[in-house]
PDB file of C-alpha atoms in Angstrom:
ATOM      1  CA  UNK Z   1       0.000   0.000   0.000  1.00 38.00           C
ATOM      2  CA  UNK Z   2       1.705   3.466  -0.989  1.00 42.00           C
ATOM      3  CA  UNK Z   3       1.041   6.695   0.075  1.00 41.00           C
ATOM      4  CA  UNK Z   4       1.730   9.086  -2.916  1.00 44.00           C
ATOM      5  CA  UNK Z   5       2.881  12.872  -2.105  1.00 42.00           C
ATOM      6  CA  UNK Z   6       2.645  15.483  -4.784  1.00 42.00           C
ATOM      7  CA  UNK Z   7       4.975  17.899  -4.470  1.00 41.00           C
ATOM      8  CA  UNK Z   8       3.338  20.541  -3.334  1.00 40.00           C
ATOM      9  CA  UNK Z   9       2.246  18.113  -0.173  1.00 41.00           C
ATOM     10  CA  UNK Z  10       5.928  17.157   0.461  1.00 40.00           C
ATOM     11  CA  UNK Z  11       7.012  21.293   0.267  1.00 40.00           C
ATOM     12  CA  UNK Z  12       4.348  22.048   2.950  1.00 38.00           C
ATOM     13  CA  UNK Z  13       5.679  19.242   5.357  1.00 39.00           C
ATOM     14  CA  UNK Z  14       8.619  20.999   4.834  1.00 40.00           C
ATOM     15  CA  UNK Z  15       7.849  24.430   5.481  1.00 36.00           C
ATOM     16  CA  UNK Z  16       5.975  22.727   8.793  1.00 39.00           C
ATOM     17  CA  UNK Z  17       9.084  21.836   9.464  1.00 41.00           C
ATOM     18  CA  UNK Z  18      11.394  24.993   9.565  1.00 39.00           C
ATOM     19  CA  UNK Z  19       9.362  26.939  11.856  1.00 36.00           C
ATOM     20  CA  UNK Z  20      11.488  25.258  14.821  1.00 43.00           C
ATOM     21  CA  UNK Z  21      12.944  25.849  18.282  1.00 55.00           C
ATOM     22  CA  UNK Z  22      15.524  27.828  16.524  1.00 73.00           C
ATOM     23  CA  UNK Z  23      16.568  30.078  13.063  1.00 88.00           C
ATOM     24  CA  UNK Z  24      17.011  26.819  10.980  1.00 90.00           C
ATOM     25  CA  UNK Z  25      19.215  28.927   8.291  1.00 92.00           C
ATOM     26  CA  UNK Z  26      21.726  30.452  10.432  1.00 94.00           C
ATOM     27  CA  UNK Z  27      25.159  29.540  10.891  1.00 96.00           C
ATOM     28  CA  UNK Z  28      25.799  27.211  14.162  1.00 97.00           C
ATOM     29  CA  UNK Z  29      28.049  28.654  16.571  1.00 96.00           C
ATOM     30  CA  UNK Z  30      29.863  25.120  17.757  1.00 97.00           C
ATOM     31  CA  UNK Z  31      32.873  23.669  16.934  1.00 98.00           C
ATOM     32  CA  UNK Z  32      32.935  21.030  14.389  1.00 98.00           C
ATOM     33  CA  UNK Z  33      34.545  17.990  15.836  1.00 98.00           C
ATOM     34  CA  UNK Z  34      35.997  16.775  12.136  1.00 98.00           C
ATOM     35  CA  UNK Z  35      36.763  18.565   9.205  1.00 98.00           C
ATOM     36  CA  UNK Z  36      34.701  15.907   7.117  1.00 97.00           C
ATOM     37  CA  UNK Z  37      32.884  12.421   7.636  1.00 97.00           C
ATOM     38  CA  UNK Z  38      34.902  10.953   4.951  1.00 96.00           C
ATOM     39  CA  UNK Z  39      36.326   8.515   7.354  1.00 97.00           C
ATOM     40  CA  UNK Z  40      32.914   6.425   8.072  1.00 97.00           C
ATOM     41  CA  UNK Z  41      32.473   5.714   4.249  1.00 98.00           C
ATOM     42  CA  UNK Z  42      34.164   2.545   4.565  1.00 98.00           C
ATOM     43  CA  UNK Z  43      32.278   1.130   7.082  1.00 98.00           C
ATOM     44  CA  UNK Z  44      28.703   2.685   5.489  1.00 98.00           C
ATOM     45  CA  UNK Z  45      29.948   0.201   2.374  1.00 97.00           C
ATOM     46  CA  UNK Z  46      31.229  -2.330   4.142  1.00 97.00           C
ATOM     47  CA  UNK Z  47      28.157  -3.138   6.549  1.00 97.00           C
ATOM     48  CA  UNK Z  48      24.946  -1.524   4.528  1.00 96.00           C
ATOM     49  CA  UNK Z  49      23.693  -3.815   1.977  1.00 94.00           C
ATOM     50  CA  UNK Z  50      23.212  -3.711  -1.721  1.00 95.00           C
ATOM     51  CA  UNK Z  51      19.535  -4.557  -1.948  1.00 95.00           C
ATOM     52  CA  UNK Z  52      18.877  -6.367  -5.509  1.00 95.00           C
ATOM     53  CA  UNK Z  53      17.476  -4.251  -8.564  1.00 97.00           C
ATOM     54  CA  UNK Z  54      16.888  -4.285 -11.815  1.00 98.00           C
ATOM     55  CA  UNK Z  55      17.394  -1.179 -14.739  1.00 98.00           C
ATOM     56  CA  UNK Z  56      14.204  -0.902 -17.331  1.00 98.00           C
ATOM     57  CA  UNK Z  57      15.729   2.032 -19.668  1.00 98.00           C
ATOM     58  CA  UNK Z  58      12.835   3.687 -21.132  1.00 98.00           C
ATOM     59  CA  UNK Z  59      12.986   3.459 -25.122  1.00 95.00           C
ATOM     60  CA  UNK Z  60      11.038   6.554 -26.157  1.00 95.00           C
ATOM     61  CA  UNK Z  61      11.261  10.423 -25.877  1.00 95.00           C
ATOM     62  CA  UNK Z  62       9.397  10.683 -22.659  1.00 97.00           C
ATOM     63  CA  UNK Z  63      11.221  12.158 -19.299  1.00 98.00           C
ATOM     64  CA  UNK Z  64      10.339  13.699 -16.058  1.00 98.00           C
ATOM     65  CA  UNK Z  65       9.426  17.607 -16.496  1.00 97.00           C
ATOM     66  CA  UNK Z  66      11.335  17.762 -12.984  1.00 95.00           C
ATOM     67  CA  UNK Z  67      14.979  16.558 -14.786  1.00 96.00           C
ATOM     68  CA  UNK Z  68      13.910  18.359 -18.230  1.00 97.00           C
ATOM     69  CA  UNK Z  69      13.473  21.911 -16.275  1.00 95.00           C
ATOM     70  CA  UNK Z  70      16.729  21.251 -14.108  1.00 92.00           C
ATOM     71  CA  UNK Z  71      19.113  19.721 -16.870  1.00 94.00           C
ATOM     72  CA  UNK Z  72      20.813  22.058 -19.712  1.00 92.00           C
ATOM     73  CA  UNK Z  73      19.874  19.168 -22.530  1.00 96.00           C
ATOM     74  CA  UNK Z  74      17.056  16.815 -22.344  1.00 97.00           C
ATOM     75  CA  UNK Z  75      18.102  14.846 -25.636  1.00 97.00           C
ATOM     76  CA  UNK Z  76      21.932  13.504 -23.507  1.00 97.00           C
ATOM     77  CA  UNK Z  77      19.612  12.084 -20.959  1.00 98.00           C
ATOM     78  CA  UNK Z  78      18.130   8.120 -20.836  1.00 98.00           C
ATOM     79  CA  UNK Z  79      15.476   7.420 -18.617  1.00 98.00           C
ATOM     80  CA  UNK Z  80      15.490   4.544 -16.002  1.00 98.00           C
ATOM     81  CA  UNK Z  81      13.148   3.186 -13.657  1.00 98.00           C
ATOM     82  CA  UNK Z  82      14.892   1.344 -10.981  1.00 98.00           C
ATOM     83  CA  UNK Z  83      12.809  -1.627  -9.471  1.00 97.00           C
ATOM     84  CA  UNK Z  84      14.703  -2.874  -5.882  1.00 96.00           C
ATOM     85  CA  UNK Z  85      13.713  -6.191  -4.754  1.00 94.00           C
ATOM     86  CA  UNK Z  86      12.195  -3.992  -1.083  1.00 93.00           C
ATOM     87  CA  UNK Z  87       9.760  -1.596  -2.952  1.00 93.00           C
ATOM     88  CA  UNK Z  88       6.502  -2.752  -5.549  1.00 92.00           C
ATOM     89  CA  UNK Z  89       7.363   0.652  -7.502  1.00 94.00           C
ATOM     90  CA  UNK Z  90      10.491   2.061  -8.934  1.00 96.00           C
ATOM     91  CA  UNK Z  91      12.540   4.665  -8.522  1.00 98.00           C
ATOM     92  CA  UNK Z  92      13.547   6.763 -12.269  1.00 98.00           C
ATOM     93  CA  UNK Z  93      16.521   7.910 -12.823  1.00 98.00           C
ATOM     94  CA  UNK Z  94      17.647  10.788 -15.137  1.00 98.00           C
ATOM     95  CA  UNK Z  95      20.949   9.694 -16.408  1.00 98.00           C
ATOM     96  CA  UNK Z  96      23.463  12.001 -18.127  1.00 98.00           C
ATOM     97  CA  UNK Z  97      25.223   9.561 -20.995  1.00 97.00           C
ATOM     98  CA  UNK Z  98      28.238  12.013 -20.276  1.00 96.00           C
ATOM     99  CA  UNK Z  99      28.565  11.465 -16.464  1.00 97.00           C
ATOM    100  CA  UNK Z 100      31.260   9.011 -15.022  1.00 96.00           C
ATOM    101  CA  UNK Z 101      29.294   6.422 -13.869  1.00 97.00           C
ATOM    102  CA  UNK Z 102      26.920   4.219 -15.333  1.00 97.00           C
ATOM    103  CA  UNK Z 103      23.505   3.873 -14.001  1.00 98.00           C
ATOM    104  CA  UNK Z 104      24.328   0.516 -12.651  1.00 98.00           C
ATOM    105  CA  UNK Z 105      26.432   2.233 -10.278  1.00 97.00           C
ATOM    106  CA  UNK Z 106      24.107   5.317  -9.177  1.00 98.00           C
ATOM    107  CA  UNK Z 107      21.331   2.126  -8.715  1.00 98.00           C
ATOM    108  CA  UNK Z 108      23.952  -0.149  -6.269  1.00 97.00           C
ATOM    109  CA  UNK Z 109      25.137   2.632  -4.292  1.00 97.00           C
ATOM    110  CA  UNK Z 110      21.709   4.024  -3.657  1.00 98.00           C
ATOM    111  CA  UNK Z 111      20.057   0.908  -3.049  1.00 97.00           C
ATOM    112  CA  UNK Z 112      22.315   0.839   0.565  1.00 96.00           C
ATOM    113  CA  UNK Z 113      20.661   3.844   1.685  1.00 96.00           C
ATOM    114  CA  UNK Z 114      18.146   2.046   4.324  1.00 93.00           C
ATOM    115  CA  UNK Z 115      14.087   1.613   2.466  1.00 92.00           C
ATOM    116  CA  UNK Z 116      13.069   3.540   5.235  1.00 89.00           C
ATOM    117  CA  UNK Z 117      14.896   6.743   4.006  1.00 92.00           C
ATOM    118  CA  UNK Z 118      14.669   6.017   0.308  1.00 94.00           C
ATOM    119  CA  UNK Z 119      11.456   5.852   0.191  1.00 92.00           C
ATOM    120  CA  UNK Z 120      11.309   9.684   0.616  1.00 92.00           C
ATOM    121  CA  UNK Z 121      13.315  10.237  -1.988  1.00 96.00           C
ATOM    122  CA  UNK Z 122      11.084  11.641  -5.385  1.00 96.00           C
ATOM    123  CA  UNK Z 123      13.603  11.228  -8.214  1.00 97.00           C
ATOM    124  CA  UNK Z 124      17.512  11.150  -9.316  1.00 98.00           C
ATOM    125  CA  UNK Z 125      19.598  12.810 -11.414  1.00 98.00           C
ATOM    126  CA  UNK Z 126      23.160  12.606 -12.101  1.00 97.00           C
ATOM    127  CA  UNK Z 127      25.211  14.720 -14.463  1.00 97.00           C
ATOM    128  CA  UNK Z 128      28.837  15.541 -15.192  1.00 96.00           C
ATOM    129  CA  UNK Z 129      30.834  18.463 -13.340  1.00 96.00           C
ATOM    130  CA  UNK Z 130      34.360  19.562 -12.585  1.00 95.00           C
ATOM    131  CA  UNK Z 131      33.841  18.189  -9.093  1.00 94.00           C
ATOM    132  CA  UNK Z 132      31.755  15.803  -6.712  1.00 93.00           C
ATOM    133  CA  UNK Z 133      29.067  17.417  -5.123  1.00 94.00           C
ATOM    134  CA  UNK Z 134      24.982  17.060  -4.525  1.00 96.00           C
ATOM    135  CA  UNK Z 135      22.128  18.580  -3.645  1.00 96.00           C
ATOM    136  CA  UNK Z 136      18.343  17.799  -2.836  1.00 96.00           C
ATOM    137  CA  UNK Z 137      15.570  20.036  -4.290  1.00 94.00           C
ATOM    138  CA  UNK Z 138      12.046  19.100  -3.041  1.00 91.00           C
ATOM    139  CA  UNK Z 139      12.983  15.556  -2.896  1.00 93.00           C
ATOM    140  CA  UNK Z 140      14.769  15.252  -5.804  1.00 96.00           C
ATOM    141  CA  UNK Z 141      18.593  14.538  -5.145  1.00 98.00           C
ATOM    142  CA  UNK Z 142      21.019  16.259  -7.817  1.00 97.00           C
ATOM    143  CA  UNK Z 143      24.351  14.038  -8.016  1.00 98.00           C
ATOM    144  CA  UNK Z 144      27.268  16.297  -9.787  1.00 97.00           C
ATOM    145  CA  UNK Z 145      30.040  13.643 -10.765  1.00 96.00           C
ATOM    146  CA  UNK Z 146      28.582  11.204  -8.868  1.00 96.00           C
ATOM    147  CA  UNK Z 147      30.966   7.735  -8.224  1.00 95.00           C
ATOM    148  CA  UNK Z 148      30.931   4.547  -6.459  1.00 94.00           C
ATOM    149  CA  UNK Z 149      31.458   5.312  -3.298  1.00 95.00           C
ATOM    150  CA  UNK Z 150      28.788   8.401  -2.318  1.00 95.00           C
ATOM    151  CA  UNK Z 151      26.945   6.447   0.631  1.00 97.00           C
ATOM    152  CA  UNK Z 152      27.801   9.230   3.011  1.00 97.00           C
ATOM    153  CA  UNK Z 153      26.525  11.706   0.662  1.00 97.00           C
ATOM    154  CA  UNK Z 154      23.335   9.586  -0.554  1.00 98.00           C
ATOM    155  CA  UNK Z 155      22.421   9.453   3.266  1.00 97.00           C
ATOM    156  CA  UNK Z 156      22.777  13.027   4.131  1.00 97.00           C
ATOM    157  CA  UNK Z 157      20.623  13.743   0.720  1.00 97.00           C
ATOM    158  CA  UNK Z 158      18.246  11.188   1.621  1.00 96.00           C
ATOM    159  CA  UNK Z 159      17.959  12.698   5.125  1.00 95.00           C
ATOM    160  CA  UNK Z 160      16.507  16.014   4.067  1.00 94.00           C
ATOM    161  CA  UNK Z 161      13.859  13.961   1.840  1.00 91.00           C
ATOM    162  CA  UNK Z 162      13.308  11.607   4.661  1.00 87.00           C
ATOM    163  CA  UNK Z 163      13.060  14.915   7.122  1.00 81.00           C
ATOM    164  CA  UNK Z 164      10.673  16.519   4.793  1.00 71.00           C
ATOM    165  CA  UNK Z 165       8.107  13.483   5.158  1.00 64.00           C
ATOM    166  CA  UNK Z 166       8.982  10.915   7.313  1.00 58.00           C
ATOM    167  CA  UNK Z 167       9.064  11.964  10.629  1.00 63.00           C
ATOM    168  CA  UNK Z 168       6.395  13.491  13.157  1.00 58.00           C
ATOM    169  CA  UNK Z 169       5.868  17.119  13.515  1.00 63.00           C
ATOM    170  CA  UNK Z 170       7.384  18.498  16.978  1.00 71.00           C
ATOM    171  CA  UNK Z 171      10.040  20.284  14.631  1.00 80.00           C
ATOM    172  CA  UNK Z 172      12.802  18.235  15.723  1.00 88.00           C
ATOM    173  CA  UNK Z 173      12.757  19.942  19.111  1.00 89.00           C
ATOM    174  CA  UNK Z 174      15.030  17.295  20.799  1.00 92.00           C
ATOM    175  CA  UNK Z 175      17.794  17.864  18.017  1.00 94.00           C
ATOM    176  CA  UNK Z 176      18.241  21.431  19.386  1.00 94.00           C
ATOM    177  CA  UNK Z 177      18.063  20.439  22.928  1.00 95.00           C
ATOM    178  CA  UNK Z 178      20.600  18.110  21.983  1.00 96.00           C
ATOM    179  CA  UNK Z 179      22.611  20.693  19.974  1.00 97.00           C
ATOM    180  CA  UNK Z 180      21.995  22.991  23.378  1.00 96.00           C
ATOM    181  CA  UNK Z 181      23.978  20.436  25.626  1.00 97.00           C
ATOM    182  CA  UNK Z 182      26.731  19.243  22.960  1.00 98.00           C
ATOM    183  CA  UNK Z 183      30.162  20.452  22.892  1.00 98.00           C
ATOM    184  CA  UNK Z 184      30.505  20.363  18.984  1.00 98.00           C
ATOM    185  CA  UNK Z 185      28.878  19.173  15.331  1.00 98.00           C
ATOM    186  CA  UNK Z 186      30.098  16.199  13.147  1.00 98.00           C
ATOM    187  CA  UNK Z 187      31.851  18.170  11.005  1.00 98.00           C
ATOM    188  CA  UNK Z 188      32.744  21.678   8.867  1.00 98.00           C
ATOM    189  CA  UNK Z 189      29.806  20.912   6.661  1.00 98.00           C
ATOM    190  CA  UNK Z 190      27.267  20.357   9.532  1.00 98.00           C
ATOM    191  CA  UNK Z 191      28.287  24.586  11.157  1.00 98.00           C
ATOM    192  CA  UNK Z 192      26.299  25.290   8.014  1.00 97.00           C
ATOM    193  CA  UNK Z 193      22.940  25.312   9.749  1.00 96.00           C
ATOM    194  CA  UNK Z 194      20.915  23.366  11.290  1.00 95.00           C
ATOM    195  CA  UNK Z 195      19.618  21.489   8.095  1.00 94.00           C
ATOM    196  CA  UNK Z 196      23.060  20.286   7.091  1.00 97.00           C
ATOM    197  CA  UNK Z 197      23.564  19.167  10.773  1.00 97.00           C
ATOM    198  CA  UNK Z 198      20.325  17.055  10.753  1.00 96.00           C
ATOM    199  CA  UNK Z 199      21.069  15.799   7.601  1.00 96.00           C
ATOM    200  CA  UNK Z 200      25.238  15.120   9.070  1.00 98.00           C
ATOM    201  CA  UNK Z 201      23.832  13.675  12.099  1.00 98.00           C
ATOM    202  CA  UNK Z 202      21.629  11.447  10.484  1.00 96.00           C
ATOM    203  CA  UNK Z 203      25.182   9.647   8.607  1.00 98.00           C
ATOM    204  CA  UNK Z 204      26.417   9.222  12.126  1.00 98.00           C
ATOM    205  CA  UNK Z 205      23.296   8.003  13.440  1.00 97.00           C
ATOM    206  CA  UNK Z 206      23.227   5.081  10.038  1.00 97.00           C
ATOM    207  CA  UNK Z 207      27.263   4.701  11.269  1.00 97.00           C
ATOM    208  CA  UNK Z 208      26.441   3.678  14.510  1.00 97.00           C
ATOM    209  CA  UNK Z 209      23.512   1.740  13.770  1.00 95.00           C
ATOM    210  CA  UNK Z 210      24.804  -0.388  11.560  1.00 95.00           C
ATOM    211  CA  UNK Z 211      28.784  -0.979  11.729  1.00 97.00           C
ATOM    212  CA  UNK Z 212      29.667  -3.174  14.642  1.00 97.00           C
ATOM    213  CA  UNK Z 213      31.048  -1.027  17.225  1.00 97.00           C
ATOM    214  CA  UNK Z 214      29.178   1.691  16.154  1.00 97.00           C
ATOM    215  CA  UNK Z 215      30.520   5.199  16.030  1.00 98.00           C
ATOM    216  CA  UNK Z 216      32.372   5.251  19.402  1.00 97.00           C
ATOM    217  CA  UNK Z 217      34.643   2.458  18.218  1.00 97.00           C
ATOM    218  CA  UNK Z 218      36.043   4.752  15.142  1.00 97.00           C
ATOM    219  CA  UNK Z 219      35.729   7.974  16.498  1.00 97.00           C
ATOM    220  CA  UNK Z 220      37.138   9.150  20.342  1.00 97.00           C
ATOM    221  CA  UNK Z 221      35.370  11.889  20.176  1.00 97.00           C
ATOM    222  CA  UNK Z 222      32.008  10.977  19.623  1.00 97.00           C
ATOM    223  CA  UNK Z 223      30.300  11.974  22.738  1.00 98.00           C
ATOM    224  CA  UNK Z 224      30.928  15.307  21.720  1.00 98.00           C
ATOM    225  CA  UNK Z 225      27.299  15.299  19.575  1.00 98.00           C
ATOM    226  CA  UNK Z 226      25.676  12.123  21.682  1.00 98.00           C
ATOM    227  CA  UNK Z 227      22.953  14.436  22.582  1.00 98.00           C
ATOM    228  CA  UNK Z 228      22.215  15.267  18.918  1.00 98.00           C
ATOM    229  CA  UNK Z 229      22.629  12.061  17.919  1.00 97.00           C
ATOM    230  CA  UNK Z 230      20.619  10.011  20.499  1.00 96.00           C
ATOM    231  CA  UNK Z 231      17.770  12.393  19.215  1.00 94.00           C
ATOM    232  CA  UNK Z 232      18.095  12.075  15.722  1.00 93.00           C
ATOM    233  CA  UNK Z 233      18.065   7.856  16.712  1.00 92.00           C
ATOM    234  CA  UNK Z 234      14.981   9.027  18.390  1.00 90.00           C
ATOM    235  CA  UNK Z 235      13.346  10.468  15.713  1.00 88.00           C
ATOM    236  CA  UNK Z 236      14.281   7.473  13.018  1.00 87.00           C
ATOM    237  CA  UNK Z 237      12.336   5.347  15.308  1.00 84.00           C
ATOM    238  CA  UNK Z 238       9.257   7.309  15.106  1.00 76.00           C
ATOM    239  CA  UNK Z 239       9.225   7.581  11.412  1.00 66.00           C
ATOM    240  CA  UNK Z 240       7.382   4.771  10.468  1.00 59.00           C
ATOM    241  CA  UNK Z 241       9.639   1.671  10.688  1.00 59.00           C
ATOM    242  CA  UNK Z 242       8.712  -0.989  13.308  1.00 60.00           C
ATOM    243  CA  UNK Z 243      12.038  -0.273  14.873  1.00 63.00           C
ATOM    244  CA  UNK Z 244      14.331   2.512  12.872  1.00 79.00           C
ATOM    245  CA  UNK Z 245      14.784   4.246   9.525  1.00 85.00           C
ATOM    246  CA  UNK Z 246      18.498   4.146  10.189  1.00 88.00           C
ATOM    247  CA  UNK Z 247      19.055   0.064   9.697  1.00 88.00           C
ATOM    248  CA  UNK Z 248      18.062  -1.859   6.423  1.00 86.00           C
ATOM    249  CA  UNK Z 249      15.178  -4.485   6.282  1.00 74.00           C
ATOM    250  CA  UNK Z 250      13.537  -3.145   9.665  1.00 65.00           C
ATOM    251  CA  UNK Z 251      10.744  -1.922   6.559  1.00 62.00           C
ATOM    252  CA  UNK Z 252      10.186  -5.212   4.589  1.00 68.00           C
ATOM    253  CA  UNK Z 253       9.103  -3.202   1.941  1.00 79.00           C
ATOM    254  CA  UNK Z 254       8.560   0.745   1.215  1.00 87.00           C
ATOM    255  CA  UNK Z 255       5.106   2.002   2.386  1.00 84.00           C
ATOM    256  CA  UNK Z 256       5.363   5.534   0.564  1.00 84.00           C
ATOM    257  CA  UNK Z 257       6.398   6.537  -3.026  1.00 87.00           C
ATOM    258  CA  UNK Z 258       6.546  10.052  -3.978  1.00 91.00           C
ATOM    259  CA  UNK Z 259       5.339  10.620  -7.375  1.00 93.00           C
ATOM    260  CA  UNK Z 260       7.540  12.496  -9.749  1.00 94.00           C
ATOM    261  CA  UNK Z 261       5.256  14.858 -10.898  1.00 95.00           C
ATOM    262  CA  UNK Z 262       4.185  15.073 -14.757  1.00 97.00           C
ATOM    263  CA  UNK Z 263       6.229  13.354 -17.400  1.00 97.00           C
ATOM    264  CA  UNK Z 264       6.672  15.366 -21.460  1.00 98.00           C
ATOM    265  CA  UNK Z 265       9.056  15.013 -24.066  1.00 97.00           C
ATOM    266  CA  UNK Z 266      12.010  15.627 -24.533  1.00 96.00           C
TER     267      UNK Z 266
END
C-alpha cells in the first residue's frame, strides 16, 4: 500500500518543518569535531547492503518535467526506472550519458541507503561536473560527478527527503536540545545550519547503527554530539519503521512513493 505525495504536499511538510525551536538557516556557533565524515564511508559500504534491482531504460522520448526543467539538454539524458527487490514501484533515474558512472552504479550505491529513508526520496539525477558534489531540491537529489562510493553523501541527501516526510511534527525539538547540551557538530559541513547538521547527524546516526562497534569504536570523540545524535536515533524510530529508519530491512518493503510529478518530451 503506498502513500503518494505530490509535491506541493511534500514542500508544505517541509515548510511545517522549519518553523522550529531555533533560526534553521543560520550559521551554528559550535565547533565542528571533524573537518569531514569521509572517514565512516568505509564502514557505510562495508556493513549496509546492496539490496537487488533491476534497470528498465525507457525506449522513447518521454522524461520527467522535474529533470527536463533542471538539466541544460534533455536529448543527452536516458530514462530509467529502478525496481529494488524492497519496494513494488520504482525509482527513475535521469541519467546524463556524459557522467562518469553508469547507471548501474548510481542504482547499487543508492540501493544501501536504508528503504526507510529512500522511500522519501522523489527522483535522481546525475550529471557531469568539474567536481563531486549534490544537492536535494524538493525531494529530488542532484548528483554532480557522482561515483561509487557516495553512501555518506546519498544518506545526508536522503535525510533532508526523509526529514521533509517521514518523521512526526514536533520540529525536531530534541535535536536542538541536543545541539543545546553538545560540545561540537560532526563536522565543517554540519556549522552550516541546522539542516546540514540534521542531515550530518543522520550519517552518524546510520554509522552507529549499523557498523559493529558503532561510532564510538572509530571515532574518540564521539560523545561530543551524543545528545544530537541520540535524538536524531529518536526520531528514526518514530518515522514509520517498526524499529528505525536508520538500519536496512527493519521496513520489509517501502510504504510511501513520492510521485515524480508530470512526465513530457524531450
Amino acid at each position: 500500500m503506498f502513500c503518494k505525495l505530490s509535491l506541493a504536499a511534500v514542500a508544505a511538510t517541509f515548510l511545517s518543518l522549519v518553523v522550529a525551536e531555533g533560526d534553521w538557516q543560520a550559521r551554528l556557533s559550535k565547533p565542528a569535531i571533524h573537518p569531514n565524515l569521509d572517514f565512516i564511508e568505509d564502514g557505510l559500504q562495508r556493513y549496509l547492503p546492496e539490496i537487488s534491482f533491476t534497470l528498465n531504460k525507457w525506449n522513447d522520448n518521454r522524461i520527467p518535467k522535474e529533470c527536463k526543467d533542471r538539466v541544460n539538454n534533455a536529448n543527452d539524458f536516458d530514462i530509467y526506472e529502478i525496481h529494488y527487490d524492497d519496494c513494488g514501484e520504482p525509482w527513475l533515474l535521469c541519467h546524463d550519458r556524459n557522467a562518469p558512472v553508469s547507471a548501474e552504479t548510481i542504482a547499487s550505491q543508492f540501493s544501501k541507503v536504508p528503504i526507510g529513508m529512500r522511500q522519501w526520496v522523489r527522483l535522481l539525477i546525475d550529471v557531469p561536473a568539474p567536481s563531486t558534489s549534490a544537492y536535494n531540491a524538493g525531494g529530488t537529489i542532484y548528483l554532480n560527478n557522482a561515483n561509487g562510493r557516495m553512501i555518506s553523501v546519498l544518506c545526508h541527501e536522503t535525510a533532508h527527503s526523509t526529514n521533509m516526510g517521514g518523521f512526526p511534527g514536533d520540529n525536531f525539538e530534541d535535536l536542538w536540545s541536543g545541539y543545546d547540551n553538545d560540545q561540537g557538530v560532526p563536522d565543517n559541513y554540519a556549522q552550516t545550519n541546522m539542516i546540514e547538521n540534521l542531515a550530518q547527524v543522520t550519517v552518524v546516526s546510520i554509522y552507529d547503527e549499523n557498523v559493529p562497534g558503532g561510532i564510538q569504536s572509530i571515532d574518540p570523540n564521539w560523545w561530543q554530539m551524543q545528545n544530537q545524535l541520540r535524538a536524531m536515533q529518536k526520531y528514526g524510530r518514530l518515522g514509520g519503521s517498526t524499529t528505525t529508519l536508520h538500519v536496512p530491512g527493519q521496513d520489509k518493503e517501502c510504504v510511501h512513493h513520492v510521485s515524480v510529478g508530470d512526465i513530457v518530451t524531450k
